[in-house]
Amino acid sequence: MNMPTFFDRKEAARRLTEQGLKVSPATLGKWAVHGGGPVYQIFGNKAVYTEDALSAWAEAKLSTPRRSTSEVA
C-alpha cells in the first residue's frame, strides 16, 4: 500500500494558491471548524491534507465554464 504525502495547513494553502486558488492557512482552519473546506485527517494534534483531498475539494467548488456573467449553472 502506497501512503499518500500529507501537507499541513500552511503547505496545503501554498499548494492551492500555486494553482491560482488563493486560500490562507487561517481560512483552512476556519473551514475545519465550520465546514466547507477540504477533508483532512489528524496526525497527533495537527490537521493534514492529501493532494487528492485538495484537488477533489477544488474541483467540487469550481463552476462549469461560462462565457458570460449572465449564464447560470
Coordinates of C-alpha atoms in Angstrom, one line a residue:
M1 CA 0.0 0.0 0.0
N2 CA 1.4 3.4 -1.0
M3 CA 0.9 6.0 1.7
P4 CA 0.0 9.4 0.3
T5 CA 2.0 12.5 1.1
F6 CA 0.4 14.7 3.7
F7 CA 0.6 18.5 4.0
D8 CA 0.0 20.7 7.0
R9 CA -2.3 23.7 6.6
K10 CA 0.5 26.1 5.6
E11 CA 1.7 23.8 2.9
A12 CA -1.9 22.9 1.8
A13 CA -2.7 26.7 1.5
R14 CA 0.5 27.2 -0.5
R15 CA -0.3 24.4 -2.9
L16 CA -3.9 25.7 -3.5
T17 CA -2.5 29.2 -4.0
E18 CA 0.0 28.0 -6.5
Q19 CA -2.9 26.6 -8.5
G20 CA -4.5 30.0 -8.6
L21 CA -6.9 29.3 -5.7
K22 CA -5.8 31.8 -3.1
V23 CA -6.5 30.3 0.3
S24 CA -4.8 31.1 3.6
P25 CA -3.9 28.6 6.4
A26 CA -6.3 30.5 8.7
T27 CA -9.1 30.0 6.2
L28 CA -8.4 26.3 6.1
G29 CA -8.6 26.3 9.9
K30 CA -11.9 28.2 9.9
W31 CA -13.4 25.7 7.4
A32 CA -12.2 22.8 9.6
V33 CA -14.3 24.3 12.4
H34 CA -17.3 25.5 10.4
G35 CA -17.3 23.2 7.4
G36 CA -16.9 23.8 3.7
G37 CA -13.2 23.1 3.3
P38 CA -11.3 20.1 2.0
V39 CA -11.4 16.9 4.1
Y40 CA -8.5 16.4 6.4
Q41 CA -7.1 13.9 8.9
I42 CA -5.5 14.5 12.3
F43 CA -1.9 13.4 12.9
G44 CA -1.0 14.0 16.6
N45 CA -2.7 17.3 17.1
K46 CA -2.3 18.7 13.6
A47 CA -4.6 18.7 10.6
V48 CA -3.1 17.2 7.5
Y49 CA -4.3 17.2 3.9
T50 CA -3.6 15.0 0.9
E51 CA -3.2 16.2 -2.7
D52 CA -6.2 14.1 -3.7
A53 CA -8.3 15.8 -1.0
L54 CA -7.3 19.3 -2.0
S55 CA -7.9 18.5 -5.7
A56 CA -11.3 16.9 -5.1
W57 CA -12.4 19.9 -3.0
A58 CA -11.2 22.4 -5.5
E59 CA -12.9 20.6 -8.4
A60 CA -16.2 20.4 -6.4
K61 CA -16.1 24.2 -5.7
L62 CA -15.5 25.2 -9.3
S63 CA -18.4 26.1 -11.5
T64 CA -18.9 24.9 -15.0
P65 CA -17.1 27.1 -17.7
R66 CA -19.1 30.2 -18.6
R67 CA -18.9 32.8 -21.4
S68 CA -20.9 35.5 -19.6
T69 CA -21.8 36.5 -16.1
S70 CA -25.5 36.1 -17.2
E71 CA -25.0 32.4 -17.6
V72 CA -26.4 30.4 -14.7
A73 CA -25.2 26.9 -13.9

